[in-house]
Short mmCIF file of C-alpha atoms in Angstrom, two decimals:
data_model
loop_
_atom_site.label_atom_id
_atom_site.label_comp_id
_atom_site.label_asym_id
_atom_site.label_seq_id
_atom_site.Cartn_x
_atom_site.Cartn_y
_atom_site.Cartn_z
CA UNK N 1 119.68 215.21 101.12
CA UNK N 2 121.31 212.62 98.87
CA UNK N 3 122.26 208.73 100.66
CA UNK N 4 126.04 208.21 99.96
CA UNK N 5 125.50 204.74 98.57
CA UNK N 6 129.73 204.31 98.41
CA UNK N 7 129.90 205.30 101.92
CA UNK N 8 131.08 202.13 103.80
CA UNK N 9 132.22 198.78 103.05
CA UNK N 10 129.68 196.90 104.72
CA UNK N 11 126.84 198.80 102.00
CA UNK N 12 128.80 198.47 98.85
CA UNK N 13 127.61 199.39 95.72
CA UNK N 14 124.73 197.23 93.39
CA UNK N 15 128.13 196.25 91.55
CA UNK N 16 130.08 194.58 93.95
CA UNK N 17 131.69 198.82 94.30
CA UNK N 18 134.47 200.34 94.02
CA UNK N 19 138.30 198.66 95.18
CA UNK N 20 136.84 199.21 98.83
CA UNK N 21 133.27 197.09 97.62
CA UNK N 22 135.36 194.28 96.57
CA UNK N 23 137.70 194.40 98.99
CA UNK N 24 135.24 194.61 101.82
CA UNK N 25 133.72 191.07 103.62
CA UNK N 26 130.59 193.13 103.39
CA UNK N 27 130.40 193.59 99.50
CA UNK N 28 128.58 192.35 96.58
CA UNK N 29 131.56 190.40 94.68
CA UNK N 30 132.79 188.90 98.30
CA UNK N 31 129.16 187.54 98.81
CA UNK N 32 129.16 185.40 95.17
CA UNK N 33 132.57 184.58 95.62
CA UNK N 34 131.79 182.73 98.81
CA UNK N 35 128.28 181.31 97.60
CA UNK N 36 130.07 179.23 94.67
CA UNK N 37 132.19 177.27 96.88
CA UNK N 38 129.88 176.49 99.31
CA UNK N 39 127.11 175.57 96.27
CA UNK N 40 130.04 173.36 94.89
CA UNK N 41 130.14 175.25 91.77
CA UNK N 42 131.81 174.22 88.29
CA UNK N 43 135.76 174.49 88.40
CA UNK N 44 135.38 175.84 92.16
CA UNK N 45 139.08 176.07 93.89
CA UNK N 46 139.44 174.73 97.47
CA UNK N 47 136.56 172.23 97.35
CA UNK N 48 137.62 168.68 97.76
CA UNK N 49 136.00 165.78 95.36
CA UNK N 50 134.36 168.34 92.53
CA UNK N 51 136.12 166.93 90.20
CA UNK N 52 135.59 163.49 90.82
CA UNK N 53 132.06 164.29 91.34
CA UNK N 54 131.79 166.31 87.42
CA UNK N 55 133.23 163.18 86.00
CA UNK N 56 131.15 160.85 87.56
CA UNK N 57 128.16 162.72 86.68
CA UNK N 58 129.31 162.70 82.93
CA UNK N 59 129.97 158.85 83.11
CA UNK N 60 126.49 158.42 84.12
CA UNK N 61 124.69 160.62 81.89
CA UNK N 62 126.87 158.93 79.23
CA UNK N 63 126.40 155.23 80.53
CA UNK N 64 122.24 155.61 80.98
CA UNK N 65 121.54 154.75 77.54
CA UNK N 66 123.42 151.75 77.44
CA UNK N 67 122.29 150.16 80.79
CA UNK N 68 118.35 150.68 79.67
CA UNK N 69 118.86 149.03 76.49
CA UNK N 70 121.12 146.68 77.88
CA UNK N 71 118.47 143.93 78.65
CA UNK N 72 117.91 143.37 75.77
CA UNK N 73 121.07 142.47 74.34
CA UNK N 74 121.36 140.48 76.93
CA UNK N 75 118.03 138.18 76.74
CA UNK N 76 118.81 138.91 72.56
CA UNK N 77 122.20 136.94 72.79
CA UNK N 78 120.98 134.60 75.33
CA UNK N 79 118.38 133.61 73.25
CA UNK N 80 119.17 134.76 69.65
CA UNK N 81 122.71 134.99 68.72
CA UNK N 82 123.88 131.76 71.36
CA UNK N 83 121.40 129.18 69.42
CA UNK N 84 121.85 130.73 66.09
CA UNK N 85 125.77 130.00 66.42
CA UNK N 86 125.30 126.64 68.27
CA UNK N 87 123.01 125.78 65.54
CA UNK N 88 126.04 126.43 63.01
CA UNK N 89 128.38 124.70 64.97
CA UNK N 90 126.19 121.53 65.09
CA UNK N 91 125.77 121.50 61.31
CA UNK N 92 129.06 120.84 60.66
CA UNK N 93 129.13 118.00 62.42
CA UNK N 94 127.21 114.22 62.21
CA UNK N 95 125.48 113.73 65.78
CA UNK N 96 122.08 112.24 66.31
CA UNK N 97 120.11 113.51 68.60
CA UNK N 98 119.93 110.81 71.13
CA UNK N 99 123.56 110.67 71.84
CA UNK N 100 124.49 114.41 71.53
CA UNK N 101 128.18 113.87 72.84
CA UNK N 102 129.17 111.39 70.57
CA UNK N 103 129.92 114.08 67.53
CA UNK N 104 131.96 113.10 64.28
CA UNK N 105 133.23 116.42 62.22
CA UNK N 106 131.88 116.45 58.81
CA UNK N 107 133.09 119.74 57.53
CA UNK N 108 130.45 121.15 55.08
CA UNK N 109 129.08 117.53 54.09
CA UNK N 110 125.64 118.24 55.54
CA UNK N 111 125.33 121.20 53.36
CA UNK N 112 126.51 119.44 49.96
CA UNK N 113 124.18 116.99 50.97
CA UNK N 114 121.07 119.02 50.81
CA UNK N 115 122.29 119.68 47.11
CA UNK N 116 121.38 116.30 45.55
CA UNK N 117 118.62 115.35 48.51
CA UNK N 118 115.48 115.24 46.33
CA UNK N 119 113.41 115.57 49.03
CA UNK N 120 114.49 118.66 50.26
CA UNK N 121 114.29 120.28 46.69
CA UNK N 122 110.91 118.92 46.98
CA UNK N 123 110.09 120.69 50.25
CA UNK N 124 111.62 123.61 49.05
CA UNK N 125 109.09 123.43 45.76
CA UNK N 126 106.33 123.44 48.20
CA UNK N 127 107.46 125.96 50.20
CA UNK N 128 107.55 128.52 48.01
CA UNK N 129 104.41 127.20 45.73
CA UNK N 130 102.00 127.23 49.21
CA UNK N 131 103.66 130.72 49.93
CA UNK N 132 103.23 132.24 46.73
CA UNK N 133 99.70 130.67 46.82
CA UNK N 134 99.29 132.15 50.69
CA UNK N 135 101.25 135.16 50.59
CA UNK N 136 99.30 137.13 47.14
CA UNK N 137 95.75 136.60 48.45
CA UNK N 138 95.84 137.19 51.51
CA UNK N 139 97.71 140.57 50.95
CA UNK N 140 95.29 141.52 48.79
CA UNK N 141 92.26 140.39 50.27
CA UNK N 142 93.79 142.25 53.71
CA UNK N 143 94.38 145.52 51.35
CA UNK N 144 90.85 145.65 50.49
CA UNK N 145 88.95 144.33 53.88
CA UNK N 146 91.43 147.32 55.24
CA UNK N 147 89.87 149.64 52.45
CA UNK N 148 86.30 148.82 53.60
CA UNK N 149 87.17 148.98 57.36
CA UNK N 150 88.05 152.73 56.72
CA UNK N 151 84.81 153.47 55.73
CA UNK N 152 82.26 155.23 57.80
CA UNK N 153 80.05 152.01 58.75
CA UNK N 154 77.74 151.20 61.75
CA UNK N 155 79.85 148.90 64.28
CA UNK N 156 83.04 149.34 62.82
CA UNK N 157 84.56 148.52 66.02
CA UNK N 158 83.06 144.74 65.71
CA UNK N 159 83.60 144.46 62.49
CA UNK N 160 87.58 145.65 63.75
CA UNK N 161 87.84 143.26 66.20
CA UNK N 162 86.18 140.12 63.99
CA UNK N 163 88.74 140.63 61.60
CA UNK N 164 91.51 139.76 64.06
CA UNK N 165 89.67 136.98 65.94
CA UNK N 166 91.19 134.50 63.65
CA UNK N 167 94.77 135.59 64.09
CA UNK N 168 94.16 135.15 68.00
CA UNK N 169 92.69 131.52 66.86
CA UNK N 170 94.96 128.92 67.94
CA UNK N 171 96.76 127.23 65.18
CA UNK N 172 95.99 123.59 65.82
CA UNK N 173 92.85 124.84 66.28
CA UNK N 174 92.07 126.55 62.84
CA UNK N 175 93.94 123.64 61.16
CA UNK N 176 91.83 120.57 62.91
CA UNK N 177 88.17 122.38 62.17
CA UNK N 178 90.10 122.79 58.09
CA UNK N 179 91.35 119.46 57.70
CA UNK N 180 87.24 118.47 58.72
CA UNK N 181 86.33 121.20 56.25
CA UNK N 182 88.26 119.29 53.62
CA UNK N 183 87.16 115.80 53.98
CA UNK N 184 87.03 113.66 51.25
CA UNK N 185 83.83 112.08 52.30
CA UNK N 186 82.20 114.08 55.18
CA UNK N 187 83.75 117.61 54.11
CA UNK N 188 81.55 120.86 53.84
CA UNK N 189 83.69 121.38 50.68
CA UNK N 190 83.13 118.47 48.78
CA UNK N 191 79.17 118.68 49.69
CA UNK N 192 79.32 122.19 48.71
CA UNK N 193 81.27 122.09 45.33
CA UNK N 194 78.89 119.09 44.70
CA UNK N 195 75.39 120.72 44.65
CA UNK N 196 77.06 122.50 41.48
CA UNK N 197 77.42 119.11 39.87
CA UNK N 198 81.57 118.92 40.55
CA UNK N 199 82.99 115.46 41.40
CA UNK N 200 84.76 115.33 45.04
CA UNK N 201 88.32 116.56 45.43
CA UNK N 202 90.91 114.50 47.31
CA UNK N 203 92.31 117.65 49.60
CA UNK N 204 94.58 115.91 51.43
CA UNK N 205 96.22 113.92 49.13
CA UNK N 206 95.86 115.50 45.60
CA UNK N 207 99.11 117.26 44.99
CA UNK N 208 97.73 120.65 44.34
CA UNK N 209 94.62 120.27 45.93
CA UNK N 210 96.62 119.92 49.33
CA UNK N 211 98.62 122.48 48.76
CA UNK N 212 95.36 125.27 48.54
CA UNK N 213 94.03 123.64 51.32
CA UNK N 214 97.28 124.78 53.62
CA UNK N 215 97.08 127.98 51.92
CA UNK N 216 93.71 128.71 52.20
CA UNK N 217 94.25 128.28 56.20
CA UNK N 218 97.19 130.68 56.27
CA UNK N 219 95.04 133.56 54.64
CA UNK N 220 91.87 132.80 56.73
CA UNK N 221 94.37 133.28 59.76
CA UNK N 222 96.73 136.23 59.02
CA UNK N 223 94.66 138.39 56.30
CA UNK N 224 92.69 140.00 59.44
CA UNK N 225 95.98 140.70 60.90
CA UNK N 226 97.51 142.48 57.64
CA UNK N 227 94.33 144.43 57.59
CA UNK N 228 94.51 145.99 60.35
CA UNK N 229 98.11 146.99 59.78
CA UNK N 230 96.83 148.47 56.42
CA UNK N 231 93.61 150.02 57.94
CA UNK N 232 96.26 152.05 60.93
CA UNK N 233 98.61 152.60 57.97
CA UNK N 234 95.47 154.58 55.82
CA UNK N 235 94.46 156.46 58.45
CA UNK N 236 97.71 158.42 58.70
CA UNK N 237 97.17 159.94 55.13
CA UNK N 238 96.42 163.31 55.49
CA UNK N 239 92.70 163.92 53.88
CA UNK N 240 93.95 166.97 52.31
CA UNK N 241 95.43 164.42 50.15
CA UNK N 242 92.17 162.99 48.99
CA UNK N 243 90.18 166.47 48.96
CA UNK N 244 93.00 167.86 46.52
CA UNK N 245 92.86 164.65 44.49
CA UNK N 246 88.48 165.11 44.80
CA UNK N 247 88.78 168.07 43.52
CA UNK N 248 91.51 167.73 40.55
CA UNK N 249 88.36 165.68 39.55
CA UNK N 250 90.38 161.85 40.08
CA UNK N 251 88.10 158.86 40.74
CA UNK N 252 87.60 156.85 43.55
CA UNK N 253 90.10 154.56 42.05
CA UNK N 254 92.47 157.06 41.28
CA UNK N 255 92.59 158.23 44.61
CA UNK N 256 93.40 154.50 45.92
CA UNK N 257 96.02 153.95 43.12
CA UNK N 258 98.14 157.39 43.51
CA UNK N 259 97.36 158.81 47.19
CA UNK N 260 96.42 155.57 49.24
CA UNK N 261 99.05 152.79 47.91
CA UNK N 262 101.94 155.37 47.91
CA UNK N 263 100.64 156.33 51.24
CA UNK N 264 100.86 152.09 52.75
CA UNK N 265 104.35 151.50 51.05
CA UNK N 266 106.15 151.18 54.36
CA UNK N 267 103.17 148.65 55.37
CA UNK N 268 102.83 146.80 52.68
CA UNK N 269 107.08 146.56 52.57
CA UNK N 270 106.67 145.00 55.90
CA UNK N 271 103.85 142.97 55.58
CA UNK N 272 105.66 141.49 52.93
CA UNK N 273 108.60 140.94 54.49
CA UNK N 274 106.92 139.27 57.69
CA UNK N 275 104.42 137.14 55.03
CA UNK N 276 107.94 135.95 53.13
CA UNK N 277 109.17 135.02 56.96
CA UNK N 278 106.30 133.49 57.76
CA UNK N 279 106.09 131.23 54.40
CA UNK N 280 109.34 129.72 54.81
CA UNK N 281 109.08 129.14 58.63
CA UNK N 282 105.23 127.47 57.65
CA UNK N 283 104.81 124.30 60.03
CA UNK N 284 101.88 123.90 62.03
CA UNK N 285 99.15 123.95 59.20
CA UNK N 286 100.69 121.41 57.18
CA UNK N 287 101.89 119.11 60.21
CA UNK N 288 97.85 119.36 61.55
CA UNK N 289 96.10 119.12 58.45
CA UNK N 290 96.48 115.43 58.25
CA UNK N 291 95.96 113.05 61.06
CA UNK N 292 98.25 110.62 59.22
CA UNK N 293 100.65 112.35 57.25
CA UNK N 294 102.89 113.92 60.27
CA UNK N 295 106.36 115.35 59.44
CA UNK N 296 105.72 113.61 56.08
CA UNK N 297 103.80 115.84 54.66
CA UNK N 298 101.35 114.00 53.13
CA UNK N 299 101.66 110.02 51.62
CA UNK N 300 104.17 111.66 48.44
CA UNK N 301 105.35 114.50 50.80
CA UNK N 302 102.72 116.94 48.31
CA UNK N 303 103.11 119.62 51.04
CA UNK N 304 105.74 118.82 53.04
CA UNK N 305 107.32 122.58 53.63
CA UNK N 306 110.95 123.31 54.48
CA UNK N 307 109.89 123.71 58.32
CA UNK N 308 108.39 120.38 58.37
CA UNK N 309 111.18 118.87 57.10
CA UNK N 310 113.80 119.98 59.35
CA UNK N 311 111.28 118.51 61.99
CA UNK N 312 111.59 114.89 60.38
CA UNK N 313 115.29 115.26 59.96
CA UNK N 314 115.74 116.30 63.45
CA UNK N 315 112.97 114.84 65.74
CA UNK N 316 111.98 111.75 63.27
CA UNK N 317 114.71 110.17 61.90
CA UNK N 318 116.91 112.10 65.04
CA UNK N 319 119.79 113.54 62.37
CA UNK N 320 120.49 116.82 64.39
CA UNK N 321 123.19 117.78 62.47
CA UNK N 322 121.62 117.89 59.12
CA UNK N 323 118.19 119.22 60.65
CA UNK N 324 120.73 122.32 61.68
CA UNK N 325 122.47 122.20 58.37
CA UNK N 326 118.34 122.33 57.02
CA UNK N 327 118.12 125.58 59.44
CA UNK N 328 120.82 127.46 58.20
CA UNK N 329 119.81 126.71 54.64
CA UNK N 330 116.37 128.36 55.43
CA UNK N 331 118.03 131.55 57.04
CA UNK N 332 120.94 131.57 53.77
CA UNK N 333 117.92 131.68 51.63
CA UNK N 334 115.77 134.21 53.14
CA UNK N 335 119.14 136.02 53.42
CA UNK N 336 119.58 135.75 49.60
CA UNK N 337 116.39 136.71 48.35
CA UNK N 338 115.92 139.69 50.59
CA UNK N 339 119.49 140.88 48.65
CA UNK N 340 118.47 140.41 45.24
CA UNK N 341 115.09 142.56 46.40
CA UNK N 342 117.21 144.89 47.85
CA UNK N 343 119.44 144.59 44.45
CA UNK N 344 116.83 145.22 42.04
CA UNK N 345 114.92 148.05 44.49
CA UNK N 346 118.35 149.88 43.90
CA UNK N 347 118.78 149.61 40.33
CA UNK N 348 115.20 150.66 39.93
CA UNK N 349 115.53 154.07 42.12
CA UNK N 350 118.60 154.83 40.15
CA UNK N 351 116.55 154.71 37.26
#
């Protein structure tokens, strides 16, 4: 005997039935329609508040991106884009720095002063002759210690971590045990350049002599640093790279030139960059390196560096307004010479 499966409306079909199915309290289709207002359902009729609730649910999902990252625009503008304008508002103004409220508008004078101020076209000079004479070795000292590092050698791990132990040196620290290094009487240096018969060198006050002495500080302390950011760049490269290359029979120098350098283009672009940064912003090596000198920069200012002085300017001869005027040069500069790379980069991928 067959079960009549239509037979009442408390049974129903699997369907939700016939008219008498849906019609029934019993039935399939009666059951779902009750469950969705009770679960609160999308677009559910009769239940107070859902749509309040959808929208509030899409303003947060919406809103959660911007109140995680919003910490740091705050602490960024606190700290970042509040002294960078106050900085630009005090350059336009004469104020010393021990009588901050007593201000006298100047316009753009502190600028147009800078323009016939031999002394800071002198700084400037150094600047960029210590980071040209910084900057070059050390990237390519770092671009080869990096090439060795990626080697299979016993204790690369110390050999890792020696090669950032001077970046975690302290900076007055590194510069002190130099400026020894480079004594005119006492100095390792001189005793050392003198057992091949060469006459002393004056480090600290010979006008290029000084500046390699700064220099050679800057690469002992960052060219671990760019090394390491080379050596974690190189070991992204797939090997199938260098087996293909192996076996299109290229050298070991071939490899490096057209699978490892193309490979460390985005880390060499930023070492750069932060290397550039670095050069203009260059301050405690040459304020350290001589007990004397100071802010000066040496007795003829022979390495006195855009960052040192802004210090004098500002915290010597208390100027604050042209020490700011001094900043904003700096960051105008950087600013301009990042544009003309960017220029030239351009023109040359057109090409």
């Amino acid at each position: 005997m067959t079960e009549d499966v239509t037979a009442g409306p408390g049974v129903g079909s699997r369907d939700g039935g016939g008219p008498e199915g849906r019609a029934g309290l019993g039935g399939t289709g009666e059951l779902v329609a009750r469950a969705l207002p009770l679960a609160g359902g999308p677009g559910t009729p009769g239940v107070p508040g859902t749509g309040r609730r959808e929208r509030l649910g899409r303003l947060r999902s919406r809103a959660a991106p911007y109140v995680l990252i919003a910490p740091f625009f705050l602490f960024f503008g606190a700290f970042g884009l509040f002294p960078l304008a106050a900085t630009a508002w005090t350059s336009l103004f004469r104020v010393e720095l021990t009588a901050p409220e007593a201000r006298e508008w100047v316009g753009l004078h502190n600028y147009a002063r800078l323009l016939t101020d031999e002394f800071f076209w002198n700084a400037l000079a150094n600047t960029v002759l210590i980071g040209v004479l910084a900057t070059v070795p050390q990237l390519l000292l770092a671009l080869g210690a990096a090439h060795l590092l990626d080697a299979r050698l016993r204790g690369r791990l110390f050999f890792r971590v020696a090669a950032l132990a001077p970046y975690a040196t302290s900076v007055a620290a590194a510069t002190l045990v130099f400026a020894l290094f480079y004594g005119r009487d006492q100095g390792m240096v001189n005793w050392a350049i003198g057992l091949v018969g060469l006459d002393p060198v004056d480090w600290q006050n010979g006008p290029w002599a000084s500046k390699f002495a700064v220099a050679s500080i800057v690469i002992w302390r960052w060219t671990g640093y760019n090394a390491l950011i080379y050596l974690a760049a190189m070991q992204t490269i797939p090997p199938e790279l260098y087996e293909a290359a192996a076996l299109d029979g290229a050298s070991r120098w071939r490899r490096f030139w057209h699978v490892t350098l193309p490979g460390l283009r985005p880390a060499l672009a930023f070492t750069g960059l932060v290397s550039v940064i670095g050069a203009v912003q260059l301050f405690g090596e040459p304020l350290l390196f001589s007990s004397g000198a100071g802010a000066s920069g040496g007795a003829d200012h022979q390495y006195q560096t855009l960052g040192l002085y802004l210090y004098e300017q500002g915290w010597v001869n208390l100027h604050l307004g042209r020490a700011a005027a001094i900043a904003w040069a700096m960051l105008l500069l950087l600013v301009a010479l990042f544009g003309v790379v960017r220029l030239v980069r351009g023109k040359g991928v057109r090409r």
